[in-house]
Coordinates of C-alpha atoms in Angstrom, one line a residue:
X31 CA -13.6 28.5 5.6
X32 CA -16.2 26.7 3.8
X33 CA -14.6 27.0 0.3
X34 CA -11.2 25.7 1.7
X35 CA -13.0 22.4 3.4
X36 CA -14.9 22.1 0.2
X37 CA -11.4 22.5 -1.9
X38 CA -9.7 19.8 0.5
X39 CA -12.4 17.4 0.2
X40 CA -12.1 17.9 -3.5
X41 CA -8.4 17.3 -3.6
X42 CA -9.2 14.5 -1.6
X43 CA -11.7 12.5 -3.7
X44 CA -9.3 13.0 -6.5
X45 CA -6.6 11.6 -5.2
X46 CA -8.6 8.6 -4.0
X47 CA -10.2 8.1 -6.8
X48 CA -7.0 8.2 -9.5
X49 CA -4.9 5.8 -6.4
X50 CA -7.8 3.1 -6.7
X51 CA -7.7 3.4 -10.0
X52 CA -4.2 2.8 -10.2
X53 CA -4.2 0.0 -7.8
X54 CA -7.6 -1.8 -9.5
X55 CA -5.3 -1.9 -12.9
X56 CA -2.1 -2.9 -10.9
X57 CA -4.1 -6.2 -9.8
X58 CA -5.6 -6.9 -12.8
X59 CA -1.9 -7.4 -14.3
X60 CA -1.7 -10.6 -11.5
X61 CA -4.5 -13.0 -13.2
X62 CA -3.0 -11.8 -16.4
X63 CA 0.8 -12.6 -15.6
X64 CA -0.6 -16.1 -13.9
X65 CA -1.5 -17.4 -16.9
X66 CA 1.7 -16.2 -19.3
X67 CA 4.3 -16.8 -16.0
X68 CA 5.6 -19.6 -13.4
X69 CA 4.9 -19.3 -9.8
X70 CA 8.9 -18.9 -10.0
X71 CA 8.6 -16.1 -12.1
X72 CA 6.4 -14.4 -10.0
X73 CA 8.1 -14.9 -7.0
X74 CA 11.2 -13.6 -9.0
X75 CA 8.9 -10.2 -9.6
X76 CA 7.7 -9.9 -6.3
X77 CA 11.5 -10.1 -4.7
X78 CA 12.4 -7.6 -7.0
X79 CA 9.9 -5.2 -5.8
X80 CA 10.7 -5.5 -2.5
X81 CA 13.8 -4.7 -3.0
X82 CA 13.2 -1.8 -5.2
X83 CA 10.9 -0.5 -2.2
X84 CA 14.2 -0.7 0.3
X85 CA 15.8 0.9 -1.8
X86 CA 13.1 3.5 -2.7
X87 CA 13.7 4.7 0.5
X88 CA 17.5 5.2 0.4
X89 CA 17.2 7.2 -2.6
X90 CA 14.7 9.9 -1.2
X91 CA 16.9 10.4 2.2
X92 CA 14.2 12.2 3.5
X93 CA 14.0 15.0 1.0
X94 CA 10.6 14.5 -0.1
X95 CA 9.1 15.3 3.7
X96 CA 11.9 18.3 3.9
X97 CA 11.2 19.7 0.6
X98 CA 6.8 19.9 1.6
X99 CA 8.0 21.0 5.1
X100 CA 10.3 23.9 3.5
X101 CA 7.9 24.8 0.9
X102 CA 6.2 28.8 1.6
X103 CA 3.1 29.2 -0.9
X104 CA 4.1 33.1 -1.6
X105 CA 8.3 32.3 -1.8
X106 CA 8.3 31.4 -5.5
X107 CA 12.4 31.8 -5.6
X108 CA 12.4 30.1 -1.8
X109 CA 10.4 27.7 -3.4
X110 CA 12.8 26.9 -6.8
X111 CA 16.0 26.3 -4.7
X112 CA 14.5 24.2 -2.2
X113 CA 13.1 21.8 -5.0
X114 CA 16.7 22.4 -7.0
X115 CA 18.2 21.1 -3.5
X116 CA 16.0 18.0 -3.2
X117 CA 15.9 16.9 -6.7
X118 CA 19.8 17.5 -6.7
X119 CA 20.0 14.9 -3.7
X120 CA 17.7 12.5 -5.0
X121 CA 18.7 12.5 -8.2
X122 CA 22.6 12.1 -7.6
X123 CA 21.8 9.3 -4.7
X124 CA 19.8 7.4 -6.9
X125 CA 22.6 7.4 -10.4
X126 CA 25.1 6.8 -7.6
X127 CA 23.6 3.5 -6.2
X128 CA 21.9 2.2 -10.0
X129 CA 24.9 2.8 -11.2
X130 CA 26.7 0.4 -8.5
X131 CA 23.8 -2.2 -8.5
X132 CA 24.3 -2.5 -12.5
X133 CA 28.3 -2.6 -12.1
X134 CA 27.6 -5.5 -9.6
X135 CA 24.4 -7.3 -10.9
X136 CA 26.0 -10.5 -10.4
X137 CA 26.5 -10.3 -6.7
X138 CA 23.2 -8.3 -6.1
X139 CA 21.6 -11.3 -7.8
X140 CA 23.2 -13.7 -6.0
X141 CA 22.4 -12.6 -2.6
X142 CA 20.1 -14.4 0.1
X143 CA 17.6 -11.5 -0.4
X144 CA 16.9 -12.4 -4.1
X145 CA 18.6 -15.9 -4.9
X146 CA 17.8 -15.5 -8.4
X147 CA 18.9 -18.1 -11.4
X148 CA 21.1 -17.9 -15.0
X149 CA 19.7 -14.8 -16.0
X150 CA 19.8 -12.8 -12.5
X151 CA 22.1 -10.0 -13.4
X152 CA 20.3 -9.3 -16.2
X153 CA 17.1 -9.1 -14.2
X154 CA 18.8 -7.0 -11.6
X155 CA 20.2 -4.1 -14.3
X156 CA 16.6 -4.0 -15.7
X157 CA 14.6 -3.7 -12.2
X158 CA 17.4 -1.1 -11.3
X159 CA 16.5 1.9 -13.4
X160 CA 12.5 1.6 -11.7
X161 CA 13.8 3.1 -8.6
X162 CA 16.3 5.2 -10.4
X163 CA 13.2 6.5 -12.3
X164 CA 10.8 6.6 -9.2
X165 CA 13.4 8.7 -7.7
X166 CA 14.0 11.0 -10.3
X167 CA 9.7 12.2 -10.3
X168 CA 9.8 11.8 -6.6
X169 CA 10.2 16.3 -5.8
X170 CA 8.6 16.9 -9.1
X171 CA 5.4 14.9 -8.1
X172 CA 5.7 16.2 -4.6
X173 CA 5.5 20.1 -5.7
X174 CA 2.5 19.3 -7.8
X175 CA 1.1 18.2 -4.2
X176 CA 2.0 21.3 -2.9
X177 CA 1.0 23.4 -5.7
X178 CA -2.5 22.0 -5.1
X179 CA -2.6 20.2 -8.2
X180 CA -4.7 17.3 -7.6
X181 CA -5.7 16.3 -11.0
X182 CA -2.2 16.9 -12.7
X183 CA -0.5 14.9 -9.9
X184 CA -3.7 12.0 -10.3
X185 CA -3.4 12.1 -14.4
X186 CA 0.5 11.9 -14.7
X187 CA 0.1 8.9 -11.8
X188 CA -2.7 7.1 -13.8
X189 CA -0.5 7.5 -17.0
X190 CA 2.2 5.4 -15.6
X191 CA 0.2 2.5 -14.2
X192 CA -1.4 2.6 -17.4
X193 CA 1.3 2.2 -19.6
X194 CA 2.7 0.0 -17.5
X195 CA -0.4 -2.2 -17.7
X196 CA -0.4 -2.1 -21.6
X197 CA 3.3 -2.7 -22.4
X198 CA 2.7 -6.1 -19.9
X199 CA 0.4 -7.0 -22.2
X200 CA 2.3 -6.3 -25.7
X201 CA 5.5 -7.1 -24.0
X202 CA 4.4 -10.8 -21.8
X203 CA 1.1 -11.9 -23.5
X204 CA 1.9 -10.3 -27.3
X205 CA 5.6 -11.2 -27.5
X206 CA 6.1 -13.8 -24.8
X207 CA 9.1 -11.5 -23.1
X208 CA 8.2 -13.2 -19.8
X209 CA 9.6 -11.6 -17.0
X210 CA 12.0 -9.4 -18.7
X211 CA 8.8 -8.0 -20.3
X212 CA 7.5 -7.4 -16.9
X213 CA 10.6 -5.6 -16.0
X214 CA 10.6 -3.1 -18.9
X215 CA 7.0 -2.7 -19.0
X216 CA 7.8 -1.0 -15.5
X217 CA 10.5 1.0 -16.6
X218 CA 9.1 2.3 -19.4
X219 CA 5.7 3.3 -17.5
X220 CA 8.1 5.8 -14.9
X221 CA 10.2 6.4 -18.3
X222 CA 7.2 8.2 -19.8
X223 CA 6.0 10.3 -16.7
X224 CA 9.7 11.5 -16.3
X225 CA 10.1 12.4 -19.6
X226 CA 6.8 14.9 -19.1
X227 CA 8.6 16.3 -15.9
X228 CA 11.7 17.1 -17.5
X229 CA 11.3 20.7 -19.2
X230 CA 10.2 22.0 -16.0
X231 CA 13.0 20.1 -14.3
X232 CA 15.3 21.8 -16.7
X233 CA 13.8 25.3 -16.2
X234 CA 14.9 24.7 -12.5
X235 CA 18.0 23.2 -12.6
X236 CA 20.4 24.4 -10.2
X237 CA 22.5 27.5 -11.7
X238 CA 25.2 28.4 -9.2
X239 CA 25.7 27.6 -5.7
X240 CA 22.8 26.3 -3.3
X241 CA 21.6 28.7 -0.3
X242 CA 24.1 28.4 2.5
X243 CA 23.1 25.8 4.7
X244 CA 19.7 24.8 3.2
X245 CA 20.9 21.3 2.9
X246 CA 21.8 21.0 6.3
X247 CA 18.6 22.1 7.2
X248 CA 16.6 20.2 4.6
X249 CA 18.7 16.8 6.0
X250 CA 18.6 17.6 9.2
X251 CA 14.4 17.6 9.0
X252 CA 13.9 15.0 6.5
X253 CA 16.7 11.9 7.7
X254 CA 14.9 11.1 10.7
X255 CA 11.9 10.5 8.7
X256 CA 14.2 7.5 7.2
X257 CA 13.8 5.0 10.0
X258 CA 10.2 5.4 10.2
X259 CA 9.6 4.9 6.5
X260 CA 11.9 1.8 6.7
X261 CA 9.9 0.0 9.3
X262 CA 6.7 0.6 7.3
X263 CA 8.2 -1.0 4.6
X264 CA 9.4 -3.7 6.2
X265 CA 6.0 -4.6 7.7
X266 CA 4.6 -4.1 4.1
X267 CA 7.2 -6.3 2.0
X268 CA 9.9 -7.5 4.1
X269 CA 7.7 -11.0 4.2
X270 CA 8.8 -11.5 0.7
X271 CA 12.3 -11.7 0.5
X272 CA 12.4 -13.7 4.3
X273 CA 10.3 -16.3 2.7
X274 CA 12.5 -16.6 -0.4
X275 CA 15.2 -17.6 2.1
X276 CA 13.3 -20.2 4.0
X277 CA 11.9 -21.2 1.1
X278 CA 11.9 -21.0 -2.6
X279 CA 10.6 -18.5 -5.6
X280 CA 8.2 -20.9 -6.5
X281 CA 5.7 -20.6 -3.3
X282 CA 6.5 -16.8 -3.3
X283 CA 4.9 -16.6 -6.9
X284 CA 2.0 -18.3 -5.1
X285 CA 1.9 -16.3 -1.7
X286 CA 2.4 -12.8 -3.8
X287 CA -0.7 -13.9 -6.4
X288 CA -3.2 -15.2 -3.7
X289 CA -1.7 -12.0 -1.4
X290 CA -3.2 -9.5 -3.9
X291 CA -6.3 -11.0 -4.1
X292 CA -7.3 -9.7 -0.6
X293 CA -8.0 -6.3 -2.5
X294 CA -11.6 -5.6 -2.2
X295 CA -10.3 -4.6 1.5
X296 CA -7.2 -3.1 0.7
X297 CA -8.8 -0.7 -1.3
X298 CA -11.7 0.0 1.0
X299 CA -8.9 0.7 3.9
X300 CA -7.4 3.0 1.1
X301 CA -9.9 5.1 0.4
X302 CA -11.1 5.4 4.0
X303 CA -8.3 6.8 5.1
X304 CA -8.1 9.6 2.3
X305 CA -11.8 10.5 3.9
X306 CA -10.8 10.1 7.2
X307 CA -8.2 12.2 7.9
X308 CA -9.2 15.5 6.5
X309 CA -12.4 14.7 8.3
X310 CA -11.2 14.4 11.6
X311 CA -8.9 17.1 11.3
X312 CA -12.1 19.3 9.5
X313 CA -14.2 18.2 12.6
X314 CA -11.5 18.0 15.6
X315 CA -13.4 21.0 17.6
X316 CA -17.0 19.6 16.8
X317 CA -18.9 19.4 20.8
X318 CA -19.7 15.8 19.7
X319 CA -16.2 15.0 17.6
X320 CA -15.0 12.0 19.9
X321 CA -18.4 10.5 20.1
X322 CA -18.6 10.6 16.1
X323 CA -15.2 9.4 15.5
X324 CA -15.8 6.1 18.0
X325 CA -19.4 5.7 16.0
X326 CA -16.8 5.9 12.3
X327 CA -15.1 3.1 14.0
X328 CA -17.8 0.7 14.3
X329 CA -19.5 2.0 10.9
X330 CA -15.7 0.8 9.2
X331 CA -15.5 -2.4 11.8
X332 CA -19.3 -3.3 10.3
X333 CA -18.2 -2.4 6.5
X334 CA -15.0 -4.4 6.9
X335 CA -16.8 -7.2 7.9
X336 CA -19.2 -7.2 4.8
X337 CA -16.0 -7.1 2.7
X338 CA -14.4 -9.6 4.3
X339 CA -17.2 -12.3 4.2
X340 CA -18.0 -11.2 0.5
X341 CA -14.9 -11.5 -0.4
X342 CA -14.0 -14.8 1.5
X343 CA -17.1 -16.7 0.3
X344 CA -16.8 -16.2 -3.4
X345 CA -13.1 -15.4 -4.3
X346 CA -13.5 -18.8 -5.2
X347 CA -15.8 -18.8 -8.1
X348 CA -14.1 -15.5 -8.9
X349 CA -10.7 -17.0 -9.4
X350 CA -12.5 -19.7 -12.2
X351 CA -13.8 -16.8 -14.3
X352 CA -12.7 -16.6 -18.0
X353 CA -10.0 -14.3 -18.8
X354 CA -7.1 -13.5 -21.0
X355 CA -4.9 -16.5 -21.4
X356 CA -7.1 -18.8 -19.2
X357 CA -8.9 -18.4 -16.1
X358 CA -8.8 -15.2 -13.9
X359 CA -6.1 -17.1 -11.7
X360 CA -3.9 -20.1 -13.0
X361 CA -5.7 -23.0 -11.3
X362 CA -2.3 -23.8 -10.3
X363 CA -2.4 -21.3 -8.0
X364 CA -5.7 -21.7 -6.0
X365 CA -4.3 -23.6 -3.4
X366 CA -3.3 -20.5 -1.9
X367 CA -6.7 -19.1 -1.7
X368 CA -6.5 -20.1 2.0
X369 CA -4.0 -16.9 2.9
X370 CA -6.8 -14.6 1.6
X371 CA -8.9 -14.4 4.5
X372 CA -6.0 -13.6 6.6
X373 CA -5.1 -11.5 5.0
X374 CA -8.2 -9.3 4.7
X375 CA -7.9 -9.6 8.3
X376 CA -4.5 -8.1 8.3
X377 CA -5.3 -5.0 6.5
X378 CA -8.4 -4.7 8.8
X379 CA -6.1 -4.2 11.5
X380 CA -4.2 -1.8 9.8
X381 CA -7.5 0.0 9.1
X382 CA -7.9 0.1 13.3
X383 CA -3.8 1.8 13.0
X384 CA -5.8 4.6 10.7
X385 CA -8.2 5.1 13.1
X386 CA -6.3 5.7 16.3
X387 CA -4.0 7.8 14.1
X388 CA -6.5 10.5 14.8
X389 CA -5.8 11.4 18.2
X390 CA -2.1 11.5 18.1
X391 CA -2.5 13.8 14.8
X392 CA -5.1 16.2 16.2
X393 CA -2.8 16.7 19.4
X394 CA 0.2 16.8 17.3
X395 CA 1.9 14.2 19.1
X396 CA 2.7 12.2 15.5
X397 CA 6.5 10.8 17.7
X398 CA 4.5 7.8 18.5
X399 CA 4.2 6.7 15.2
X400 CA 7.9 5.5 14.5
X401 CA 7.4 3.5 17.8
X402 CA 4.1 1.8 16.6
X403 CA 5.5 1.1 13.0
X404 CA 9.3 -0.1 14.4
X405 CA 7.4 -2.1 16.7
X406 CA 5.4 -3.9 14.0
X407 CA 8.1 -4.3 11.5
X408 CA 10.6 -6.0 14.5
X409 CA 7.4 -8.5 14.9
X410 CA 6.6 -9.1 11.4
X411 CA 10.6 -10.0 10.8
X412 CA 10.6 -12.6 13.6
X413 CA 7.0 -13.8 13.0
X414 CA 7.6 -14.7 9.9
X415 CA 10.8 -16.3 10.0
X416 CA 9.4 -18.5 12.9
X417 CA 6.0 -19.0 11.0
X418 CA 7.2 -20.0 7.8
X419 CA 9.2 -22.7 8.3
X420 CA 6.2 -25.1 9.8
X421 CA 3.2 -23.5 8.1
X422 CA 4.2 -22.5 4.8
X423 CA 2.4 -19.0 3.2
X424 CA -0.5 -19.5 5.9
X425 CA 2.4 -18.7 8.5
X426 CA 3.4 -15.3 6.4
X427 CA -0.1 -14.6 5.9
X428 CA -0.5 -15.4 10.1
X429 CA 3.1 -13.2 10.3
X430 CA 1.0 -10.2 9.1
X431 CA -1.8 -9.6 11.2
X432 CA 0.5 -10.1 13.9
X433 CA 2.6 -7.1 13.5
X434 CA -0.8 -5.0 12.0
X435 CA -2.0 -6.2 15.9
X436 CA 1.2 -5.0 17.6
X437 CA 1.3 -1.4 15.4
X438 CA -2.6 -0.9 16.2
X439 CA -2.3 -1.9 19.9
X440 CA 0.1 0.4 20.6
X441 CA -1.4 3.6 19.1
X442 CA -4.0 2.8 20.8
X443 CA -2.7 2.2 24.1
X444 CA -0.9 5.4 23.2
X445 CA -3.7 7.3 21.9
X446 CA -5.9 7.0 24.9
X447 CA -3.7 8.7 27.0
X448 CA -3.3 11.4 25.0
X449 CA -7.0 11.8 23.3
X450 CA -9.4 9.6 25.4
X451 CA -12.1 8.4 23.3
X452 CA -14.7 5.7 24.3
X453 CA -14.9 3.1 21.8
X454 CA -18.0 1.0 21.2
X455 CA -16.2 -2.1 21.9
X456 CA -19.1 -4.3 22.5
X457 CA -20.4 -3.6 19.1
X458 CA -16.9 -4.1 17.4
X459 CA -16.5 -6.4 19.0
X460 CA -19.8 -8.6 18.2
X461 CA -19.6 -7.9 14.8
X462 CA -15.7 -9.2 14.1
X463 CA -17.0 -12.7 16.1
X464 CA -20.3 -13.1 14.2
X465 CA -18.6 -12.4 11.0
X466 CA -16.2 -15.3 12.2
X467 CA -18.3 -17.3 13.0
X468 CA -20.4 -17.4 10.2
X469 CA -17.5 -18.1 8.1
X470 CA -16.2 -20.7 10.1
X471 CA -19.7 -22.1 10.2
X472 CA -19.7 -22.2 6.5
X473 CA -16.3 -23.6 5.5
X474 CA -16.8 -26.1 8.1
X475 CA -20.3 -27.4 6.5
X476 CA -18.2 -27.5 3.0
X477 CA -21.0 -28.0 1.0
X478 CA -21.2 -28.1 -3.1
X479 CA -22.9 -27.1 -6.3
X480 CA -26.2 -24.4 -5.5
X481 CA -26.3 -25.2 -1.7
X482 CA -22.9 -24.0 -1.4
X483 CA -23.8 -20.1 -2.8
X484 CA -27.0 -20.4 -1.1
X485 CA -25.2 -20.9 2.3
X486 CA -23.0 -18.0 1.4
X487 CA -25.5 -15.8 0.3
X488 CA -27.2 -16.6 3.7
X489 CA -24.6 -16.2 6.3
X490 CA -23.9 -12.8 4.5
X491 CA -27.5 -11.3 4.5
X492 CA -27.4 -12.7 8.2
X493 CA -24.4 -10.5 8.6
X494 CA -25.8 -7.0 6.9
X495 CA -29.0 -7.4 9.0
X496 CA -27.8 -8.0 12.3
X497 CA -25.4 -5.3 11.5
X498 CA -27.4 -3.0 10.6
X499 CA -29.6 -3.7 13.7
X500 CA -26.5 -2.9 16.0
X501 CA -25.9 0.0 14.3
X502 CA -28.6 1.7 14.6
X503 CA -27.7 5.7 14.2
X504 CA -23.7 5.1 13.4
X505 CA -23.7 4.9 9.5
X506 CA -25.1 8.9 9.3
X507 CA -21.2 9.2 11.0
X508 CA -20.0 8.2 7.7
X509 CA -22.5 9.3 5.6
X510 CA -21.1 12.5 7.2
X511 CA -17.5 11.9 6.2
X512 CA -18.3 12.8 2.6
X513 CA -21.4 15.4 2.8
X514 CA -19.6 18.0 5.3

């Protein structure tokens, strides 16, 4: 039992480690394309991407969560037609629809959902084949999962984002492609892992007729995974391409940029949850398991916190460091730098969604997620188009934690009744305020020169100490997280 907890927790580390990895060298390429691209231009990328993670969706049709649920570790043949019947699925779906969104570029760029200028259809055909090649590694990567192949899967992944990140650079800073450079940077990066996949796609190709009925099955498992994908998605992107309606691709350049500089938290809530799960589930029959999951809570409530004020006070001097072509961040874009707080606070919230995850997936009662996700995406639709129109990218930021709010109040609501646990609230709860109020306090003094890093280096070492005061025994909970 031991060696498979330790195997899982090594799996685990790996895959964290290569994601935030992939995700550090993703945001570096925003202060790099702020300086080579318009606010315009990067609004133009980000409703592109949006888009392509819609569609993402369509092209899978569930066959991804079929093809792990029909895989049997000793049924290698069982094994080669189920992955020749989902990567048959995939990859006709996804020629089917590039194929029409090239033929009809012109009216796919045209549309409310991207509203793109001269040279949209050509933008359109490019950003087409990313999904078409995302689709295409989408079973392959997924057997490597289920292979338990950690550090093939993590390589391959890091390969791609880092090609990617180089051909921006020769491409957009080099040559002065611009967007289009962007665009085929991308494509090339999935080009390059696909092209590694394909002798052992070949080896499996389908040879004869499928299994009678396996696709029926496989379909009838992984569809009604669809909707619930969707909604996350929607809650995650849908913000983008509402806002290029109400507004323009101008302020979307400058919502994405100052939207991806909330990282620092992002990744922390990343990373937490690839410990937390196989944690809880590792420690589910523990005598003291609810007691230490409600003490993770506060521990992640207290380190969130940290983040957030760190982040919040000096993302400003951050933002005027040298870099390549400039600053870190186009000075035309810091007047955005207001949405990044809110944001942090956003993904916070969808932290608390990770935590009251636990209880619905040690029960097995996972139905309630679809709910809690549909729920949120519904709200961030209407939130944002209502909070847009008066309050500019501070209303999408606002729009955000809204529908994080909704999704986390209802698993936990939901949650509670299925796998009581008593939460520290007083704790959370005092921590989230005095980390609010010591950054209202600060912005509100809106001092300059050394007095304003002196306050900011004050209100945070306030923070850790008082924290670490209320904490008391809680941070060996997490400490535990990554010893057991």
């Amino acid at each position: 039992m031991s060696s498979k907890i330790a195997r899982l927790a090594s799996d685990t580390v790996v895959y964290g480690v290569s994601t935030v990895l992939s995700r550090f060298l993703t945001f570096l390429l925003t202060p790099l394309l702020t300086n080579y691209l318009t606010s315009t231009e990067i609004g133009e990328i980000a409703a592109l991407y949006a888009m392509i993670a819609f569609v993402g969706i369509v092209y899978s049709l569930g066959m991804e969560p079929a093809f792990t649920r029909f895989w049997e570790p000793a049924n290698e043949d069982g094994n080669t037609q189920t992955f020749r019947m989902a990567f048959r699925v995939v990859a006709l779906i996804s020629c089917g629809i590039t194929g029409l969104t090239i033929l009809n570029a012109d009216w796919v760029a045209g549309s409310p959902f991207l509203s793109l200028g001269h040279q949209g259809a050509h933008l359109v055909a490019i950003a087409a084949l990313i999904p078409l090649l995302d689709g295409l590694v989408l079973i392959p990567f997924s057997r490597l999962r289920m292979q338990q192949r950690p550090r093939v899967f993590a390589a391959l992944r890091l390969l791609s984002v880092v090609v990617t990140f180089v051909f921006t650079v020769v491409f957009v800073v080099l040559l002065g492609w611009r967007i289009e450079g962007a665009l085929w940077a991308g494509v090339i990066g999935n080009l390059v892992t696909f092209l590694l996949f394909v002798p052992g796609i070949i080896r499996r190709w389908p040879k004869g007729p499928a299994p009678k009925g396996l696709f029926g099955e496989m379909l009838s498992f992984g569809l009604p995974t669809v909707p619930s994908n969707f909604s996350s998605i929607m809650v995650q992107v849908a913000d983008r391409p509402i806002m290029l309606m109400l507004t323009s691709s101008s302020v979307v350049g400058l919502y994405q940029t100052n939207f991806r500089l909330a990282i620092p938290m992002m990744m922390f809530v990343t990373v937490f949850e690839y410990a937390w799960k196989p944690f809880y589930l590792t420690h589910r029959t523990d005598e003291d398991a609810k007691q230490t999951f409600s003490r993770v809570f506060t521990v992640f409530t207290a380190v969130c916190g940290f983040i957030f004020l760190c982040t919040a006070f000096f993302i400003g001097y951050v933002v005027q460091m040298p870099f390549v072509g400039g600053r870190f961040v186009n000075p035309d874009y810091w007047v955005g730098l207001n949405i990044v707080p809110v944001v942090m606070f956003a993904y916070y919230f969808n932290g608390v969604f990770i935590n009251m995850a636990a209880g619905l997936n040690i029960e097995k009662r996972t139905g309630f997620f679809p709910v809690a996700t549909g729920a949120a995406a519904v709200v961030s639709v209407l939130a944002t188009w209502l909070l847009v129109p008066p309050f500019g990218i501070i209303g999408a930021a606002w729009a955000k934690v809204i529908a994080y709010v909704v999704s986390a109040v209802i698993l936990y609501a939901v949650s509670q009744r299925i796998y009581p646990m008593r939460y520290d609230w007083s704790r959370v709860l005092s921590m989230i305020v005095m980390a609010a109020v010591l950054f209202s306090t600060v912005m509100l003094l809106d001092l300059s020169g050394p007095l304003a890093l002196i306050s900011r280096a004050i209100a945070t070492i306030l923070y850790v100490v008082v924290t670490l005061s209320l904490l008391k025994g809680g941070l060996a909970a997490v400490k535990g997280m990554f010893r057991r």
